[in-house]
Amino acid sequence: EVRFMQDKSSIRFFLGSNTKRGFISLFDELKDPFGSNKLYIIKGGPGSGKSSLMKKIIKVLERKNHNIEYFHCASDPNSLDAFLDHDLKIAMVDGTAPHVMDPDYPGAYDNIINMAECWDTGKLTENKSKIINLNNTISSCHRMATACITAATALLDNNMQTAKAYVNHDAINSFTDSFINLLNGCKTGREKKRLISAASVGKVVFFGDTINQLASDIYVLLDECGAASDLILSKINQAAAFMKLERITCYCSFRTPEKIDHIIFPSKSIAVTTSNNFHESKDLGKVNATDFMIEIPKSVQEQMALHLKKARELTDIACEHIKRAKIMHDELEAYYIEAMDFSKVDAIYDKIKKDIF
């Protein structure tokens, strides 16, 4: 369980995840040079205090009751990759691999925070071969995780395609139309792209509470094969795009950006979300996907059930690879922590704090 920020007002997402195409990053979503004030991009190695620095800044902002969005690391949910303060209109992000970020408007909007100034290169050079070996092992763990996710998704995609032949389009259109009618009076604005689940350390992590925080009226689509929910969410998103409505679009973490799993309209406090074997939503206004399907033959159902079971097993193996990568990452961090001068980190923190306030 994620231990960090269990406060009831915490809006938590991921901005990147291992998908069937490898690591996909949505970190550019944090860039808003015209609509916000500053973007701080932190550079530095593992264990150089990037996440800790963010948490220290956040503590100050939380004391002032600021409206904050937290973005966790899919490879270590207790670690932060970024945060967004909606009151100050600032964002801070870990701009290192696999979600490398560089400034577009250096100094004017983007500010680089360089944690590399705080380490002793000599100490790191002494451990060069160990650091290289650990880095390579971590990369190979993530490659294995991606291979498992790709195989799992192939089975899930097959199920979705199969099920699309049994969809009742009239029922889907009727539900979609009535949902779109509920969006009258919704605020116009930009679409924000997010992830709310990810294959993570030993298990799939799902920030279901975020949906409950942002919406009180939640339509949950129980859908194991994804055919009905895919059509419904695509149609709702197209209509919302046409109406230029402000919304949070959350993708299936394995199929980013191809399949939408959840859409939240915070200004109307309404959401439509998918509940399945990988992320189960709470018992709120559940709509069973079978309501949108015609009877699937038993032999086809059995085949799909087998695919789903295998996809689940492959996902579990992917999560084990990510867990192993995390263990190696902790070892790697130890070399950097040993080489860090944390009094210099404190000086960086003081400088940023002064800059922000």
Coordinates of C-alpha atoms in Angstrom, one line a residue:
E1 CA 0.0 0.0 0.0
V2 CA 1.2 3.5 -0.8
R3 CA 2.3 5.0 2.5
F4 CA 2.9 8.5 1.2
M5 CA 0.3 11.3 1.6
Q6 CA -2.7 9.3 2.8
D7 CA -4.5 12.6 3.4
K8 CA -8.1 12.6 2.2
S9 CA -7.5 15.6 -0.1
S10 CA -4.7 13.9 -2.0
I11 CA -5.3 13.7 -5.7
R12 CA -2.9 11.1 -6.9
F13 CA -2.0 10.0 -10.4
F14 CA 0.8 8.5 -12.5
L15 CA 2.3 10.2 -15.6
G16 CA 4.1 7.2 -17.0
S17 CA 4.0 3.5 -17.0
N18 CA 5.3 0.3 -18.6
T19 CA 3.0 -0.3 -21.5
K20 CA 2.8 -2.7 -24.4
R21 CA 5.1 -0.2 -26.3
G22 CA 7.6 0.1 -23.5
F23 CA 7.7 3.1 -21.1
I24 CA 5.2 5.8 -22.2
S25 CA 5.5 9.2 -20.7
L26 CA 2.7 11.8 -20.2
F27 CA 5.0 14.2 -18.4
D28 CA 4.6 16.9 -21.0
E29 CA 1.1 17.3 -19.6
L30 CA 2.8 19.3 -16.8
K31 CA 4.0 21.9 -19.3
D32 CA 1.7 25.0 -19.4
P33 CA 3.9 28.0 -20.1
F34 CA 1.0 30.4 -20.8
G35 CA -1.4 29.1 -18.1
S36 CA 1.0 28.6 -15.2
N37 CA 3.9 30.5 -13.6
K38 CA 6.9 28.1 -13.3
L39 CA 8.0 24.6 -14.0
Y40 CA 10.9 23.3 -12.0
I41 CA 12.9 20.4 -13.6
I42 CA 15.1 18.4 -11.2
K43 CA 18.1 16.7 -12.6
G44 CA 20.3 14.2 -10.7
G45 CA 21.0 10.6 -10.2
P46 CA 19.1 8.0 -8.2
G47 CA 19.2 8.7 -4.4
S48 CA 20.3 12.3 -5.0
G49 CA 17.2 13.6 -3.1
K50 CA 14.9 14.5 -5.9
S51 CA 11.7 13.0 -4.4
S52 CA 12.7 14.1 -0.9
L53 CA 13.2 17.7 -2.1
M54 CA 9.7 17.6 -3.6
K55 CA 8.2 16.2 -0.4
K56 CA 9.9 19.0 1.7
I57 CA 8.5 21.7 -0.6
I58 CA 5.0 20.0 -0.5
K59 CA 5.0 20.0 3.3
V60 CA 5.3 23.8 3.2
L61 CA 2.5 24.1 0.6
E62 CA 0.2 21.7 2.5
R63 CA 0.6 23.7 5.6
K64 CA -0.9 26.6 3.6
N65 CA -3.7 24.3 2.5
H66 CA -2.8 24.5 -1.2
N67 CA -4.7 22.5 -3.8
I68 CA -2.0 19.9 -4.9
E69 CA -1.9 17.1 -7.4
Y70 CA 0.6 14.3 -6.6
F71 CA 2.3 12.2 -9.3
H72 CA 3.8 9.0 -8.1
C73 CA 6.5 6.9 -9.7
A74 CA 5.1 3.7 -11.2
S75 CA 8.3 1.8 -10.4
D76 CA 8.1 2.9 -6.8
P77 CA 4.8 4.4 -5.7
N78 CA 6.2 5.7 -2.4
S79 CA 8.4 8.0 -4.4
L80 CA 7.2 11.1 -6.2
D81 CA 7.9 12.0 -9.8
A82 CA 6.2 15.4 -9.8
F83 CA 3.6 17.6 -8.2
L84 CA 1.4 20.4 -9.4
D85 CA 0.3 23.3 -7.1
H86 CA -3.0 24.7 -8.6
D87 CA -2.9 27.7 -6.3
L88 CA 0.6 29.0 -7.0
K89 CA 0.4 27.6 -10.6
I90 CA 3.8 25.9 -10.3
A91 CA 4.9 22.3 -11.0
M92 CA 8.0 20.4 -10.0
V93 CA 9.1 17.3 -11.9
D94 CA 11.9 14.7 -11.8
G95 CA 13.3 15.3 -15.3
T96 CA 15.5 12.3 -15.5
A97 CA 15.2 9.0 -17.5
P98 CA 12.8 7.3 -18.4
H99 CA 10.9 10.6 -18.5
V100 CA 13.6 13.0 -19.5
M101 CA 12.4 16.6 -19.6
D102 CA 14.4 19.6 -20.8
P103 CA 13.5 23.3 -20.6
D104 CA 11.6 25.0 -23.6
Y105 CA 11.9 28.5 -22.2
P106 CA 14.9 28.3 -19.8
G107 CA 14.7 30.7 -16.9
A108 CA 11.6 32.5 -18.2
Y109 CA 9.3 29.5 -17.4
D110 CA 11.4 26.3 -16.9
N111 CA 14.0 26.3 -14.1
I112 CA 16.6 23.6 -13.8
I113 CA 17.5 22.3 -10.4
N114 CA 20.8 20.5 -10.6
M115 CA 21.3 17.9 -7.8
A116 CA 24.5 16.8 -9.5
E117 CA 26.2 19.8 -7.9
C118 CA 25.8 18.0 -4.5
W119 CA 27.7 14.8 -5.2
D120 CA 31.3 13.7 -5.0
T121 CA 32.2 12.4 -8.5
G122 CA 35.3 10.7 -7.2
K123 CA 33.2 8.4 -5.0
L124 CA 30.9 7.5 -7.9
T125 CA 33.9 6.8 -10.2
E126 CA 35.3 4.4 -7.6
N127 CA 32.1 2.4 -7.9
K128 CA 31.7 2.8 -11.7
S129 CA 31.5 -0.9 -12.7
K130 CA 29.0 -1.7 -9.9
I131 CA 26.9 1.3 -10.9
I132 CA 27.0 0.3 -14.6
N133 CA 26.1 -3.4 -13.8
L134 CA 23.2 -2.3 -11.5
N135 CA 21.8 0.1 -14.2
N136 CA 22.0 -2.6 -16.8
T137 CA 20.2 -5.2 -14.6
I138 CA 17.5 -2.6 -13.8
S139 CA 17.0 -2.0 -17.5
S140 CA 16.8 -5.7 -18.2
C141 CA 14.1 -6.1 -15.5
H142 CA 12.0 -3.4 -17.1
R143 CA 12.5 -4.9 -20.5
M144 CA 11.2 -8.2 -19.1
A145 CA 8.2 -6.4 -17.5
T146 CA 7.4 -4.8 -20.8
A147 CA 7.6 -8.2 -22.6
C148 CA 5.1 -9.7 -20.1
I149 CA 2.8 -6.6 -20.5
T150 CA 3.0 -6.8 -24.3
A151 CA 2.0 -10.5 -24.2
A152 CA -0.8 -9.9 -21.6
T153 CA -2.1 -7.0 -23.7
A154 CA -2.1 -9.1 -26.9
L155 CA -4.5 -11.5 -25.1
L156 CA -6.7 -8.7 -23.7
D157 CA -6.8 -7.0 -27.1
N158 CA -7.9 -10.2 -28.7
N159 CA -10.7 -10.5 -26.1
M160 CA -11.8 -7.0 -26.8
Q161 CA -11.9 -7.5 -30.6
T162 CA -13.8 -10.8 -30.1
A163 CA -16.3 -9.2 -27.8
K164 CA -16.9 -6.2 -30.2
A165 CA -18.9 -8.6 -32.4
Y166 CA -21.4 -9.1 -29.6
V167 CA -22.0 -5.4 -28.7
N168 CA -25.5 -4.0 -28.6
H169 CA -24.9 -0.6 -30.3
D170 CA -28.4 0.7 -29.5
A171 CA -27.9 0.2 -25.7
I172 CA -24.4 1.8 -25.9
N173 CA -25.8 4.9 -27.8
S174 CA -28.7 5.2 -25.4
F175 CA -26.4 5.1 -22.3
T176 CA -23.8 7.5 -23.9
D177 CA -26.5 10.0 -25.0
S178 CA -28.0 10.2 -21.5
F179 CA -24.5 10.5 -19.9
I180 CA -23.6 13.4 -22.3
N181 CA -26.8 15.2 -21.3
L182 CA -25.6 15.2 -17.7
L183 CA -22.6 17.2 -18.9
N184 CA -24.7 20.4 -19.5
G185 CA -23.2 23.2 -17.5
C186 CA -19.8 21.5 -17.3
K187 CA -16.8 24.0 -17.4
T188 CA -15.0 24.4 -20.7
G189 CA -11.2 24.1 -20.7
R190 CA -8.4 21.7 -21.5
E191 CA -8.3 18.0 -21.4
K192 CA -5.8 16.6 -18.9
K193 CA -4.3 13.2 -19.7
R194 CA -3.4 11.0 -16.7
L195 CA -3.0 7.4 -15.5
I196 CA -4.7 6.2 -12.4
S197 CA -3.2 2.7 -12.4
A198 CA 0.1 1.0 -13.2
A199 CA 1.9 -2.3 -13.1
S200 CA 4.1 -1.6 -10.1
V201 CA 6.2 -3.2 -7.3
G202 CA 4.8 -6.7 -7.0
K203 CA 1.2 -5.6 -7.9
V204 CA -1.0 -3.3 -10.0
V205 CA -1.5 -0.1 -8.0
F206 CA -4.9 1.7 -8.6
F207 CA -5.5 5.2 -7.1
G208 CA -9.3 4.6 -7.0
D209 CA -9.7 7.2 -4.2
T210 CA -8.7 9.9 -6.7
I211 CA -11.9 9.3 -8.6
N212 CA -14.0 9.5 -5.4
Q213 CA -12.2 12.7 -4.5
L214 CA -13.0 14.4 -7.8
A215 CA -16.5 13.1 -8.4
S216 CA -19.5 12.2 -6.3
D217 CA -21.6 10.9 -9.2
I218 CA -19.7 7.9 -10.5
Y219 CA -20.8 5.5 -13.2
V220 CA -18.8 2.3 -12.9
L221 CA -18.7 0.0 -16.0
L222 CA -18.1 -3.6 -15.0
D223 CA -16.3 -4.8 -18.1
E224 CA -13.8 -7.7 -18.2
C225 CA -13.4 -7.8 -22.0
G226 CA -13.3 -4.0 -22.5
A227 CA -15.4 -3.9 -25.7
A228 CA -18.4 -2.0 -24.3
S229 CA -16.4 0.4 -22.1
D230 CA -14.0 1.2 -24.9
L231 CA -16.9 2.3 -27.2
I232 CA -18.7 4.2 -24.4
L233 CA -15.6 6.1 -23.2
S234 CA -14.4 6.9 -26.7
K235 CA -17.9 8.3 -27.6
I236 CA -18.1 10.3 -24.4
N237 CA -14.5 11.7 -24.9
Q238 CA -15.3 12.6 -28.6
A239 CA -18.4 14.5 -27.5
A240 CA -16.5 16.2 -24.7
A241 CA -13.8 17.2 -27.1
F242 CA -16.4 18.6 -29.5
M243 CA -17.9 20.6 -26.6
K244 CA -14.4 21.6 -25.5
L245 CA -15.1 20.5 -21.9
E246 CA -12.6 20.4 -19.2
R247 CA -11.9 16.8 -18.2
I248 CA -9.4 14.3 -16.9
T249 CA -8.9 11.5 -19.3
C250 CA -7.2 8.4 -17.8
Y251 CA -5.9 5.7 -20.1
C252 CA -5.6 2.0 -19.5
S253 CA -2.0 1.9 -18.3
F254 CA -1.1 -1.0 -20.6
R255 CA -2.7 0.6 -23.7
T256 CA -1.8 4.3 -23.3
P257 CA -2.8 6.2 -25.4
E258 CA -5.1 3.8 -27.3
K259 CA -7.8 2.9 -24.7
I260 CA -9.5 5.2 -22.2
D261 CA -10.5 3.6 -18.9
H262 CA -11.8 6.6 -16.9
I263 CA -13.0 10.1 -17.6
I264 CA -13.6 12.6 -14.8
F265 CA -15.4 15.9 -15.2
P266 CA -14.5 17.7 -11.9
S267 CA -16.5 20.8 -12.5
K268 CA -19.7 18.7 -12.5
S269 CA -18.4 16.2 -10.0
I270 CA -19.2 13.4 -12.4
A271 CA -17.2 10.4 -13.7
V272 CA -17.4 7.3 -15.8
T273 CA -15.0 4.6 -14.9
T274 CA -14.1 1.0 -15.9
S275 CA -13.9 -1.7 -13.3
N276 CA -12.2 -5.0 -14.2
N277 CA -9.8 -7.7 -13.0
F278 CA -6.9 -5.3 -12.9
H279 CA -8.6 -2.3 -11.1
E280 CA -11.8 -2.8 -9.2
S281 CA -13.8 0.3 -8.4
K282 CA -15.9 0.7 -5.3
D283 CA -19.6 -0.3 -5.3
L284 CA -20.9 3.0 -6.7
G285 CA -23.5 3.1 -9.4
K286 CA -22.3 0.0 -11.1
V287 CA -23.4 -0.6 -14.7
N288 CA -22.8 -4.2 -15.9
A289 CA -21.2 -4.4 -19.4
T290 CA -23.5 -7.3 -20.1
D291 CA -26.3 -4.7 -20.4
F292 CA -24.6 -3.6 -23.5
M293 CA -23.9 -7.0 -25.0
I294 CA -25.9 -9.7 -26.7
E295 CA -25.3 -13.3 -25.5
I296 CA -21.8 -14.5 -26.2
P297 CA -21.6 -18.2 -27.1
K298 CA -20.3 -20.4 -24.2
S299 CA -17.3 -21.7 -26.2
V300 CA -16.2 -18.1 -27.0
Q301 CA -16.7 -17.1 -23.3
E302 CA -14.4 -20.0 -22.3
Q303 CA -11.7 -19.0 -24.7
M304 CA -11.9 -15.4 -23.4
A305 CA -11.8 -16.5 -19.8
L306 CA -8.6 -18.5 -20.5
H307 CA -7.0 -15.4 -22.2
L308 CA -8.0 -13.3 -19.2
K309 CA -6.5 -15.8 -16.7
K310 CA -3.2 -15.9 -18.7
A311 CA -3.1 -12.1 -19.0
R312 CA -3.5 -11.8 -15.3
E313 CA -0.6 -14.3 -14.7
L314 CA 1.6 -12.4 -17.1
T315 CA 0.8 -9.1 -15.4
D316 CA 1.7 -10.7 -12.0
I317 CA 5.1 -11.7 -13.5
A318 CA 5.6 -8.2 -14.9
C319 CA 5.0 -6.8 -11.4
E320 CA 7.6 -9.2 -10.0
H321 CA 10.2 -7.9 -12.5
I322 CA 9.4 -4.4 -11.4
K323 CA 9.8 -5.4 -7.8
R324 CA 13.2 -6.9 -8.6
A325 CA 14.1 -3.6 -10.4
K326 CA 13.1 -1.7 -7.3
I327 CA 15.4 -3.8 -5.1
M328 CA 18.3 -3.2 -7.5
H329 CA 17.4 0.5 -7.7
D330 CA 17.7 0.7 -3.9
E331 CA 21.2 -0.7 -4.1
L332 CA 22.1 1.8 -6.8
E333 CA 20.7 4.6 -4.7
A334 CA 23.0 3.6 -1.8
Y335 CA 26.1 4.5 -3.9
Y336 CA 24.7 8.0 -4.7
I337 CA 23.5 8.6 -1.1
E338 CA 27.0 7.9 0.1
A339 CA 28.4 10.4 -2.5
M340 CA 26.0 13.2 -1.6
D341 CA 26.7 16.3 0.4
F342 CA 23.2 16.8 1.9
S343 CA 24.1 20.2 3.3
K344 CA 24.3 21.4 -0.3
V345 CA 20.9 19.8 -0.9
D346 CA 19.5 21.9 2.0
A347 CA 21.0 25.0 0.4
I348 CA 19.1 24.1 -2.9
Y349 CA 15.9 23.6 -0.9
D350 CA 16.3 27.0 0.8
K351 CA 16.9 28.7 -2.5
I352 CA 13.8 27.2 -4.1
K353 CA 11.7 27.9 -1.1
K354 CA 12.7 31.6 -1.3
D355 CA 12.1 31.6 -5.1
I356 CA 8.6 30.0 -4.7
F357 CA 7.5 32.3 -1.8

